[in-house]
Amino acid sequence: MERVKLMWLKELQIAIIEKDTQKIDELVSVPLKFDRVEDANSAMYLLAEASKLLHELKDETKQTMIQLKKNIDFLNSTKERSLGNFDICS
């Protein structure tokens, strides 16, 4: 069982480095009880780092969405007006 916990810690560390949110989600959904204080401290540190990463990615996504909305609004405001309003006969 100890080996499973060490592998969990290593996999979580790799998922954080790779910014693999799906893997992080999979790993944190598996409850583990650590017998050694050092392993528990490592797990707490990695979970804090995972939380920090997820918040950073969330903020980046929010900023990207805001920028996309601004770009869409700009494109909509500059697109050619309907041709039905253009009267060349008057």
PDB file of C-alpha atoms in Angstrom, residues 12-69:
ATOM      1  CA  LEU A  12       0.115  14.224  -8.784  1.00  0.00           C
ATOM      2  CA  GLN A  13       3.447  15.980  -9.051  1.00  0.00           C
ATOM      3  CA  ILE A  14       3.686  15.103 -12.756  1.00  0.00           C
ATOM      4  CA  ALA A  15       0.092  16.188 -13.398  1.00  0.00           C
ATOM      5  CA  ILE A  16       0.821  19.573 -11.798  1.00  0.00           C
ATOM      6  CA  ILE A  17       3.972  20.048 -13.859  1.00  0.00           C
ATOM      7  CA  GLU A  18       2.126  19.094 -17.045  1.00  0.00           C
ATOM      8  CA  LYS A  19      -0.906  21.191 -16.040  1.00  0.00           C
ATOM      9  CA  ASP A  20      -3.078  18.128 -16.638  1.00  0.00           C
ATOM     10  CA  THR A  21      -6.294  19.160 -14.919  1.00  0.00           C
ATOM     11  CA  GLN A  22      -8.103  15.964 -15.823  1.00  0.00           C
ATOM     12  CA  LYS A  23      -5.406  13.820 -14.182  1.00  0.00           C
ATOM     13  CA  ILE A  24      -5.385  16.091 -11.116  1.00  0.00           C
ATOM     14  CA  ASP A  25      -9.149  15.642 -10.827  1.00  0.00           C
ATOM     15  CA  GLU A  26      -8.798  11.865 -11.102  1.00  0.00           C
ATOM     16  CA  LEU A  27      -6.088  11.750  -8.444  1.00  0.00           C
ATOM     17  CA  VAL A  28      -7.785  13.979  -5.887  1.00  0.00           C
ATOM     18  CA  SER A  29     -10.996  11.984  -6.158  1.00  0.00           C
ATOM     19  CA  VAL A  30      -9.138   8.975  -4.694  1.00  0.00           C
ATOM     20  CA  PRO A  31      -9.028   9.252  -0.901  1.00  0.00           C
ATOM     21  CA  LEU A  32      -5.748   8.163   0.644  1.00  0.00           C
ATOM     22  CA  LYS A  33      -4.636   7.942   4.249  1.00  0.00           C
ATOM     23  CA  PHE A  34      -0.940   8.513   4.768  1.00  0.00           C
ATOM     24  CA  ASP A  35       0.840   6.741   7.597  1.00  0.00           C
ATOM     25  CA  ARG A  36       3.982   8.835   7.508  1.00  0.00           C
ATOM     26  CA  VAL A  37       3.934  12.532   8.357  1.00  0.00           C
ATOM     27  CA  GLU A  38       6.403  13.281   5.561  1.00  0.00           C
ATOM     28  CA  ASP A  39       4.087  11.750   2.965  1.00  0.00           C
ATOM     29  CA  ALA A  40       1.079  13.594   4.374  1.00  0.00           C
ATOM     30  CA  ASN A  41       3.020  16.877   4.255  1.00  0.00           C
ATOM     31  CA  SER A  42       4.044  16.174   0.657  1.00  0.00           C
ATOM     32  CA  ALA A  43       0.429  15.472  -0.234  1.00  0.00           C
ATOM     33  CA  MET A  44      -0.729  18.711   1.427  1.00  0.00           C
ATOM     34  CA  TYR A  45       1.915  20.696  -0.419  1.00  0.00           C
ATOM     35  CA  LEU A  46       1.038  19.126  -3.765  1.00  0.00           C
ATOM     36  CA  LEU A  47      -2.680  19.643  -3.208  1.00  0.00           C
ATOM     37  CA  ALA A  48      -2.027  23.309  -2.415  1.00  0.00           C
ATOM     38  CA  GLU A  49       0.006  23.599  -5.617  1.00  0.00           C
ATOM     39  CA  ALA A  50      -2.757  21.872  -7.580  1.00  0.00           C
ATOM     40  CA  SER A  51      -5.299  24.297  -6.156  1.00  0.00           C
ATOM     41  CA  LYS A  52      -3.077  27.249  -7.045  1.00  0.00           C
ATOM     42  CA  LEU A  53      -2.643  25.915 -10.595  1.00  0.00           C
ATOM     43  CA  LEU A  54      -6.380  25.417 -11.073  1.00  0.00           C
ATOM     44  CA  HIS A  55      -7.092  28.966  -9.874  1.00  0.00           C
ATOM     45  CA  GLU A  56      -4.447  30.348 -12.251  1.00  0.00           C
ATOM     46  CA  LEU A  57      -5.907  28.410 -15.171  1.00  0.00           C
ATOM     47  CA  LYS A  58      -9.387  29.594 -14.239  1.00  0.00           C
ATOM     48  CA  ASP A  59      -8.206  33.212 -14.203  1.00  0.00           C
ATOM     49  CA  GLU A  60      -6.452  32.772 -17.562  1.00  0.00           C
ATOM     50  CA  THR A  61      -9.615  31.286 -19.047  1.00  0.00           C
ATOM     51  CA  LYS A  62     -11.662  34.174 -17.691  1.00  0.00           C
ATOM     52  CA  GLN A  63      -9.290  36.728 -19.237  1.00  0.00           C
ATOM     53  CA  THR A  64      -9.342  34.886 -22.563  1.00  0.00           C
ATOM     54  CA  MET A  65     -13.144  34.835 -22.551  1.00  0.00           C
ATOM     55  CA  ILE A  66     -13.271  38.579 -21.795  1.00  0.00           C
ATOM     56  CA  GLN A  67     -10.847  39.285 -24.651  1.00  0.00           C
ATOM     57  CA  LEU A  68     -12.844  37.095 -27.031  1.00  0.00           C
ATOM     58  CA  LYS A  69     -16.034  38.955 -26.111  1.00  0.00           C
TER      59      LYS A  69
END
